[in-house]
Coordinates of C-alpha atoms in Angstrom, one line a residue:
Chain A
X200 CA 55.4 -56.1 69.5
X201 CA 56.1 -56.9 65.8
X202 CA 52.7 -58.0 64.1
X203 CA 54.4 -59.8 60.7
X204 CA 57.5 -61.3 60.5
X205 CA 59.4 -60.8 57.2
X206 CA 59.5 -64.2 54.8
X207 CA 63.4 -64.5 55.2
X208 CA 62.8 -64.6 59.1
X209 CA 60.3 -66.9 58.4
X210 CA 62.2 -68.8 56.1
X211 CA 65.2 -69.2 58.4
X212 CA 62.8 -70.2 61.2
X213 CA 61.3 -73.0 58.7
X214 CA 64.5 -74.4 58.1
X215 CA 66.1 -74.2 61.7
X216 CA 62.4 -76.7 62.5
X217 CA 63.0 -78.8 59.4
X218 CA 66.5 -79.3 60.7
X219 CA 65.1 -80.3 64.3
X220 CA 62.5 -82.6 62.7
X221 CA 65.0 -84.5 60.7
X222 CA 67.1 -84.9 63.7
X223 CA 67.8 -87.4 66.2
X224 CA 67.1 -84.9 68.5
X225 CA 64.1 -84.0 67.7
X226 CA 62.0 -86.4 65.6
X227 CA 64.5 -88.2 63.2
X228 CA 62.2 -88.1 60.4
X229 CA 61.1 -85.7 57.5
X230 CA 58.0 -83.3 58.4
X231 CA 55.5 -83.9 56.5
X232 CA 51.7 -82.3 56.5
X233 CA 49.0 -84.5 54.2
X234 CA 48.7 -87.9 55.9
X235 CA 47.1 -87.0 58.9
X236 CA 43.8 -86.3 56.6
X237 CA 43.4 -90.1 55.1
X238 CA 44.2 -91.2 59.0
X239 CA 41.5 -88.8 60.1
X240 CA 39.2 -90.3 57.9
X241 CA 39.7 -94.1 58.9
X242 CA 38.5 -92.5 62.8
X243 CA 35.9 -90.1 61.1
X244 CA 34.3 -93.1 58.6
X245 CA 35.3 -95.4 61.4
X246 CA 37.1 -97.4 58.6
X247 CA 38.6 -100.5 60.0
X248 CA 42.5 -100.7 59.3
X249 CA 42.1 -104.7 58.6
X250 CA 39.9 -104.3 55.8
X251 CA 41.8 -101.0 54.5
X252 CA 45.8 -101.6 53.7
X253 CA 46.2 -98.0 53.2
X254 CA 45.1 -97.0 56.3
X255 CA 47.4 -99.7 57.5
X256 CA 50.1 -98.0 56.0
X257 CA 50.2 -94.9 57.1
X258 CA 49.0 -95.9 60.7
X259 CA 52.3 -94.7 62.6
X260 CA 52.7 -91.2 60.3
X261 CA 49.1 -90.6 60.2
X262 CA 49.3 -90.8 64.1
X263 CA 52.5 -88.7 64.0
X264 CA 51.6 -85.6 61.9
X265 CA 47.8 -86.3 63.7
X266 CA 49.6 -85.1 67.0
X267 CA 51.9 -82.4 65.1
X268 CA 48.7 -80.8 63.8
X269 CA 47.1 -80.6 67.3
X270 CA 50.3 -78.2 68.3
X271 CA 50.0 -76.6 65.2
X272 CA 46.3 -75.1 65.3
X273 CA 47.1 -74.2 68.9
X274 CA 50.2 -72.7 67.8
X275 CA 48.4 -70.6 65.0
X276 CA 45.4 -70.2 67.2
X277 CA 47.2 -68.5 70.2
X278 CA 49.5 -66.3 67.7
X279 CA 46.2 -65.0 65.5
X280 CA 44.4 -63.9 69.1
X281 CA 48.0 -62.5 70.6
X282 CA 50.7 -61.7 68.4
X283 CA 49.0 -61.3 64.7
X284 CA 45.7 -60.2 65.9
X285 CA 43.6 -61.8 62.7
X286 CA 41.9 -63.8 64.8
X287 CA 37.9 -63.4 63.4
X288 CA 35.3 -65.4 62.3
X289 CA 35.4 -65.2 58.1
X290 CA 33.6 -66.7 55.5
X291 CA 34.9 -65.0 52.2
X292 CA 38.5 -64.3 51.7
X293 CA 39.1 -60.6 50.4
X294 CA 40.8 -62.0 47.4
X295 CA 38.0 -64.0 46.4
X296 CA 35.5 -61.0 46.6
X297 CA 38.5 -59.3 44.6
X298 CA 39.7 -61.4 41.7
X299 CA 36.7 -63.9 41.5
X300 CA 33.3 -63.1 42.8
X301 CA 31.1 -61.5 45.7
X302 CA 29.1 -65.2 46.1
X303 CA 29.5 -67.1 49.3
X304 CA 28.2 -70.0 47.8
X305 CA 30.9 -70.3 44.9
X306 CA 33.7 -69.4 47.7
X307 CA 32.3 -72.4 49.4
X308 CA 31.2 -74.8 46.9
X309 CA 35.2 -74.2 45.3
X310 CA 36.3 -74.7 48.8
X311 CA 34.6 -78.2 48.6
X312 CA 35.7 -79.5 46.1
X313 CA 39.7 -78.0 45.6
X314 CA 40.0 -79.1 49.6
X315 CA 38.8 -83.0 47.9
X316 CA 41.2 -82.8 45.1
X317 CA 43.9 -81.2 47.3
X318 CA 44.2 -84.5 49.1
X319 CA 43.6 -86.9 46.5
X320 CA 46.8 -84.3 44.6
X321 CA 48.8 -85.3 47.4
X322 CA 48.0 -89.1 48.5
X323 CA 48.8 -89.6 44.5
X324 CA 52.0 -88.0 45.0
X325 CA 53.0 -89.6 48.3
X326 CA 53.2 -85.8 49.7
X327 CA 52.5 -81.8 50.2
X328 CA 54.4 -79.1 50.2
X329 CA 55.4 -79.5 53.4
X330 CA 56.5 -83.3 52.8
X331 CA 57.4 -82.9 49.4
X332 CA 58.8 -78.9 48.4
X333 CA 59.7 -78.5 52.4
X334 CA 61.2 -82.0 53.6
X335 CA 62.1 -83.6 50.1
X336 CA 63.9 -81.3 48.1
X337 CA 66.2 -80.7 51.5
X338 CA 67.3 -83.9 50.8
X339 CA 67.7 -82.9 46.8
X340 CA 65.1 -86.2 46.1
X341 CA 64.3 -86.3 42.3
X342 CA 61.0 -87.2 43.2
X343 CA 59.9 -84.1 45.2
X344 CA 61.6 -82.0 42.5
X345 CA 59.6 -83.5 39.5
X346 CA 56.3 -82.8 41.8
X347 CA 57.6 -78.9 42.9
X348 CA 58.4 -78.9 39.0
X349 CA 54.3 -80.2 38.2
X350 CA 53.2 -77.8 41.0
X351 CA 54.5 -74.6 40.2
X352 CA 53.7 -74.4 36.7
X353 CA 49.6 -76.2 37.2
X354 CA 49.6 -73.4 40.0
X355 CA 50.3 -71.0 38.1
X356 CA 48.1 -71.8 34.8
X357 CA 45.7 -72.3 37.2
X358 CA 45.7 -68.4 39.2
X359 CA 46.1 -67.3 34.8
X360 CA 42.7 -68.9 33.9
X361 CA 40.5 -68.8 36.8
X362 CA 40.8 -65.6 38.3
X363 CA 40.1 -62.3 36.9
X364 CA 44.1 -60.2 36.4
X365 CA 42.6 -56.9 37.3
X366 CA 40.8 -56.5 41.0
X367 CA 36.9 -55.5 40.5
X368 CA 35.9 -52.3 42.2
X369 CA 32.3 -53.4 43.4
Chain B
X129 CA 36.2 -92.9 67.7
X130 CA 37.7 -91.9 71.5
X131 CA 39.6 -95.1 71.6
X132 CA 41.6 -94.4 68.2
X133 CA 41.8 -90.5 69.4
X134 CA 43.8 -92.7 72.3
X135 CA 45.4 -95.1 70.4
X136 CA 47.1 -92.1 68.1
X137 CA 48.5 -90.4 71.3
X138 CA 49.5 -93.8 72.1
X139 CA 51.8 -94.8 68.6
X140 CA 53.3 -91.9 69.0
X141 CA 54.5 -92.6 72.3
X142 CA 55.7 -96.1 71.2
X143 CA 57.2 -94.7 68.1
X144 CA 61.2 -93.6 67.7
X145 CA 60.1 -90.1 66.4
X146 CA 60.0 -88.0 69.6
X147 CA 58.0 -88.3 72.4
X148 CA 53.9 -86.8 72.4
X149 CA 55.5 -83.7 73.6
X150 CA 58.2 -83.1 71.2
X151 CA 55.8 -83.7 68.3
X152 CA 53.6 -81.6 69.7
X153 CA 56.1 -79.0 69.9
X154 CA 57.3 -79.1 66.4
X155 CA 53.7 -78.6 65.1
X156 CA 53.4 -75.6 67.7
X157 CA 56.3 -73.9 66.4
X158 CA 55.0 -74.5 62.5
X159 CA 51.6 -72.8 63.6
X160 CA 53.4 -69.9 64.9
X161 CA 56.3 -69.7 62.0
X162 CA 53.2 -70.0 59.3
X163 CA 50.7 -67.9 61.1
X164 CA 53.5 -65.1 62.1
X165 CA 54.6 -65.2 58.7
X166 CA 50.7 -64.8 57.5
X167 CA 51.7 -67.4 54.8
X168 CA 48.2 -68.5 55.4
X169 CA 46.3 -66.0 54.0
X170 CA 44.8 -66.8 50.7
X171 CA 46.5 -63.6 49.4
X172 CA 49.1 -65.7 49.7
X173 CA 49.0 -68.7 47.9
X174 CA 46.3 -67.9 45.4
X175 CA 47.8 -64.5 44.9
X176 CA 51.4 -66.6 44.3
X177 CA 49.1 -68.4 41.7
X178 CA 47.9 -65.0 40.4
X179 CA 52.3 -63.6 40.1
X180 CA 50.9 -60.9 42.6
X181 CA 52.6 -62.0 45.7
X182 CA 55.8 -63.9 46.1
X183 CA 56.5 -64.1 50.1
X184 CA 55.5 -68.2 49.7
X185 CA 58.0 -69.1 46.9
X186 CA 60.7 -66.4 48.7
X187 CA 59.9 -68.1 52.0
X188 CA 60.1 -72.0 50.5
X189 CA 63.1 -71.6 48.3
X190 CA 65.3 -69.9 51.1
X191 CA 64.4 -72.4 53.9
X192 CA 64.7 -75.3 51.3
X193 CA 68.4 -74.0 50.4
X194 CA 69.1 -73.4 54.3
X195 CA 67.8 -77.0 55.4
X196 CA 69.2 -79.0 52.3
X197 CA 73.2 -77.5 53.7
X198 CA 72.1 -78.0 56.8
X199 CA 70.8 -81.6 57.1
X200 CA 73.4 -82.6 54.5
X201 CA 76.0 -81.7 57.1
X202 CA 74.1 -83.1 60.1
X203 CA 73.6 -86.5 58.0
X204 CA 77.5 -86.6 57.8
X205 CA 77.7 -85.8 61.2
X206 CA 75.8 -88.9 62.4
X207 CA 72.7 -86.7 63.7
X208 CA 70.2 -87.2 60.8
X209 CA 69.2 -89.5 58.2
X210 CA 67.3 -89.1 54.8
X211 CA 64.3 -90.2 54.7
X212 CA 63.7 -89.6 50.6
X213 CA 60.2 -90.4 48.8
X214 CA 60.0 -93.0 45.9
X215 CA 60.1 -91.5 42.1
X216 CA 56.3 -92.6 40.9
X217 CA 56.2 -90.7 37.8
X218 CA 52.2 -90.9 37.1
X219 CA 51.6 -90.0 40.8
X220 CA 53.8 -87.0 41.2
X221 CA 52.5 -86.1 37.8
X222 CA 49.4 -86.3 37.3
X223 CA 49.0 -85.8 41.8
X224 CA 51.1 -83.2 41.5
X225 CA 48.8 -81.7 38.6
X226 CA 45.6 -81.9 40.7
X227 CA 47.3 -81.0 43.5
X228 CA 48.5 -77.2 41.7
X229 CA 45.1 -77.1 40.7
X230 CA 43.6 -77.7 44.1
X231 CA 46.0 -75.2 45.9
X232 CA 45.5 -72.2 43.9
X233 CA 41.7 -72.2 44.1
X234 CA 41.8 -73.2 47.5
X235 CA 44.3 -71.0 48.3
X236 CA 46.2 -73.1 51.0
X237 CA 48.3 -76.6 51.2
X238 CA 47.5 -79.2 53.8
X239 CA 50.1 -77.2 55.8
X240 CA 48.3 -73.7 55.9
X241 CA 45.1 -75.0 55.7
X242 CA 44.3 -76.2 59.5
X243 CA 46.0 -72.4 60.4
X244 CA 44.0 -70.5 58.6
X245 CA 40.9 -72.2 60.3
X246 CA 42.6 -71.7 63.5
X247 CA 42.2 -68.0 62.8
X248 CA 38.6 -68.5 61.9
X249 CA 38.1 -69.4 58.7
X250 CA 34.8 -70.6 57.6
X251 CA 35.7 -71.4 54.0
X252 CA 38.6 -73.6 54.8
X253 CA 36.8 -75.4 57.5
X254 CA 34.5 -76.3 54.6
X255 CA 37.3 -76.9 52.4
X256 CA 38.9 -79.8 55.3
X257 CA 35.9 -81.4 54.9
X258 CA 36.0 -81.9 51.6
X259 CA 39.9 -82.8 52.7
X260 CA 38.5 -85.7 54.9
X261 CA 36.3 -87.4 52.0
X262 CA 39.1 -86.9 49.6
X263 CA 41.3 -88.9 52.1
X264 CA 38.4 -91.4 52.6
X265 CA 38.1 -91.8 48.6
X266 CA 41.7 -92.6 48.3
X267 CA 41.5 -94.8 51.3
X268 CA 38.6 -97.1 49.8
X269 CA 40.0 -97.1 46.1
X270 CA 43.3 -97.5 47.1
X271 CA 44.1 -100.2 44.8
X272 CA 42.8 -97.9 41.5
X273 CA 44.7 -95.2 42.6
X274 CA 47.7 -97.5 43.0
X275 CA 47.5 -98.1 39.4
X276 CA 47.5 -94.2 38.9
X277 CA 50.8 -93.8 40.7
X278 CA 52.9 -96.5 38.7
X279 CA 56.3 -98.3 39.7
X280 CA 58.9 -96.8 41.8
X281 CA 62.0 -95.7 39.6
X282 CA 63.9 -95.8 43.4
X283 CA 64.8 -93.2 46.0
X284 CA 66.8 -90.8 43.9
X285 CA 69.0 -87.9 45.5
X286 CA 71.3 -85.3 43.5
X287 CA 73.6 -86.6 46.5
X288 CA 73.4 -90.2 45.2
X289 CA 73.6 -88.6 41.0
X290 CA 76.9 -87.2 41.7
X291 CA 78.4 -89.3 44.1
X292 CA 82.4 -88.2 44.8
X293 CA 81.3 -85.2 44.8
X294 CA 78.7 -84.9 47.1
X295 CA 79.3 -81.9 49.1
X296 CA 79.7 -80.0 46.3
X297 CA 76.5 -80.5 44.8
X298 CA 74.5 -80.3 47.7
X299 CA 76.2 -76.4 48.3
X300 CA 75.7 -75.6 44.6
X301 CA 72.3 -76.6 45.0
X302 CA 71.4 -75.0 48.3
X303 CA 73.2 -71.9 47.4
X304 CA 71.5 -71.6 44.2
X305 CA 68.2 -71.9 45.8
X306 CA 69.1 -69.0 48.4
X307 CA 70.0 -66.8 45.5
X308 CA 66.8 -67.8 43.7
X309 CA 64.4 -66.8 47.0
X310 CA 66.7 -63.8 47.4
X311 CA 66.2 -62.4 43.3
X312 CA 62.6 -63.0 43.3
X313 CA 61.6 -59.3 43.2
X314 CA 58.9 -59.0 46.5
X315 CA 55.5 -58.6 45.6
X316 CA 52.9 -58.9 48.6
X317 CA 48.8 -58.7 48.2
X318 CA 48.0 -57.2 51.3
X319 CA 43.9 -58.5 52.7
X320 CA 42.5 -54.8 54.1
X321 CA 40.8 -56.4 56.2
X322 CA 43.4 -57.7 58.1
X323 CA 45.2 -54.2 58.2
X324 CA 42.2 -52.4 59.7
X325 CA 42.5 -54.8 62.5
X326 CA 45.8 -54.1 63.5
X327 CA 45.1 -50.1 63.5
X328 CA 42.7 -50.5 66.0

């Protein structure tokens, strides 16, 4: 059985899903990847909806991608142990110990905090790159191309600065 | 904390947007596509960030070109509708900043994230925690960040900009973003790890 799919498999496969999402036959709505964390966090913090209009707000998508991410860490679950075979218990990513450094504690501490900002990124810009680059710019919105313009190029200066460009041996 | 568990099964039942299964379904397939795909990996994304591995851009750009045809077609044909997001120029700016920021130290989007800790990863478990206060700052200060994110210029589409001609622009546009996945030369940061695996 193949182990890896190539990206243009994968990227056909994206859009054929994006394509049932937006349909009436499937979901008739975008697909979309970043509420479900504030909408875990009202149930988490036990935040009551009254007092908190956001959580008001995204009360029926929070519940939607909520379920969607259920299916998709079984999905990725059953695929890693199965198909992919990558299934194992990790705490520091080979290209961490590569291009930054050999300290668990860093890997984790930067784990932290960039998994904070990533949401706060993506509440401020109403989406991810599943909502935004994925579902958005399918529909040629001006919105989700300004943010996959601000993305790409803050990515990038980002990988320039804070990792090393060569690999380190030890 | 069981009763909302519930009651989210439960709006998505009385919801329009497919029934629990269907939903479901959708985020099964995703987990498989990404996982399958090993867009995942922190090779991935961070090594995008780093110019040293270009399956993630190759992979967006070609489904965004395929879908954007596709649903533009399907919206004519009575089966879909857009659903576009508002232009809030200091949100997608400045979130979209922190956001570029977060991903390429982190290694992973929202997307990735929870299937890469389906495979086991400790660091991005820790990382989704950090996910969950994040989403409970932004929950309580709501009304500060509001005042980050600015006005809505509207619901702006290329389709609306050139309007007469709109299935032209939308296959200029797709096509163009076909050929762009398709000329970015393939670079790929392979984890060893994961290679010795599959040998076995």
């Amino acid at each position: 059985m193949l182990r890896r799919i190539p990206w243009w498999l994968g990227g056909v496969l994206m859009a054929l899903l994006l394509l049932f999402t937006f349909s009436i036959f499937g979901a008739g709505r975008p697909f979309g990847a970043s509420t479900y964390v504030p909408y875990f966090s009202g149930i988490l913090f036990n935040l009551d909806p009254e007092k908190y209009p956001y959580l008001k707000e995204v009360h029926n998508a929070g519940a939607w991608e909520g379920v969607m991410l259920l299916g998709a860490l079984f999905g990725g679950f059953l695929t890693s142990v199965f198909v992919t075979k990558s299934f194992r218990i990790t705490i520091m990513p080979t290209g961490w110990k590569k291009y930054k450094n050999n300290s668990i504690k860093s890997r984790l501490v930067w784990s932290f905090v960039s998994g904070f900002f990533l949401i706060i990124g993506a509440r401020l810009a109403g989406g991810c790159t599943s909502g935004h680059f994925l579902s958005g710019m399918s529909q040629t919105a001006i919105s989700s191309m300004i943010f996959g313009g601000v993305v790409l190029v803050s990515l990038i200066v980002t990988g320039k600065i804070f990792y090393k460009s060569e690999a380190q041996d030890d | 904390m069981i009763d909302r568990i519930l009651e989210m099964f439960a709006t998505v039942a009385q919801e329009p947007h497919g029934s629990i299964f269907t939903v479901f379904f959708i985020g099964f397939v995703f987990g498989v596509v990404v996982q399958y795909t090993r867009v995942d990996k922190f090779e991935k994304i961070a090594g995008f960030a780093m110019l040293k591995d270009t399956v993630v851009p190759k992979m967006l750009f070609l489904a965004i070109g395929l879908a954007s045809i596709g649903l533009y077609y399907m919206i004519e044909a009575g089966y879909a509708h857009y659903h576009v997001k508002p232009i809030m120029l200091g949100g997608l700016i400045i979130g979209g900043t922190i956001f570029g920021i977060a991903m390429a130290i982190m290694g992973k989007c929202p997307g990735t994230g929870p299937i890469s800790i389906a495979e086991g990863r400790i660091d991005v478990l820790v990382g989704a925690i950090g996910g969950v206060f994040g989403g409970l700052v932004f929950t309580v200060y709501y009304d500060q960040f509001k005042m980050i994110m600015g006005e809505s210029l509207g619901k702006t589409t290329l389709v609306d900009i050139f309007e007469g001609n709109e299935s032209l622009v939308v296959l200029v546009f797709g096509i163009a973003l076909i050929v762009i996945a398709l000329v970015i030369p393939l670079r790929q940061e392979l984890d060893e790890a994961d290679l010795k695996q599959l040998d076995e």
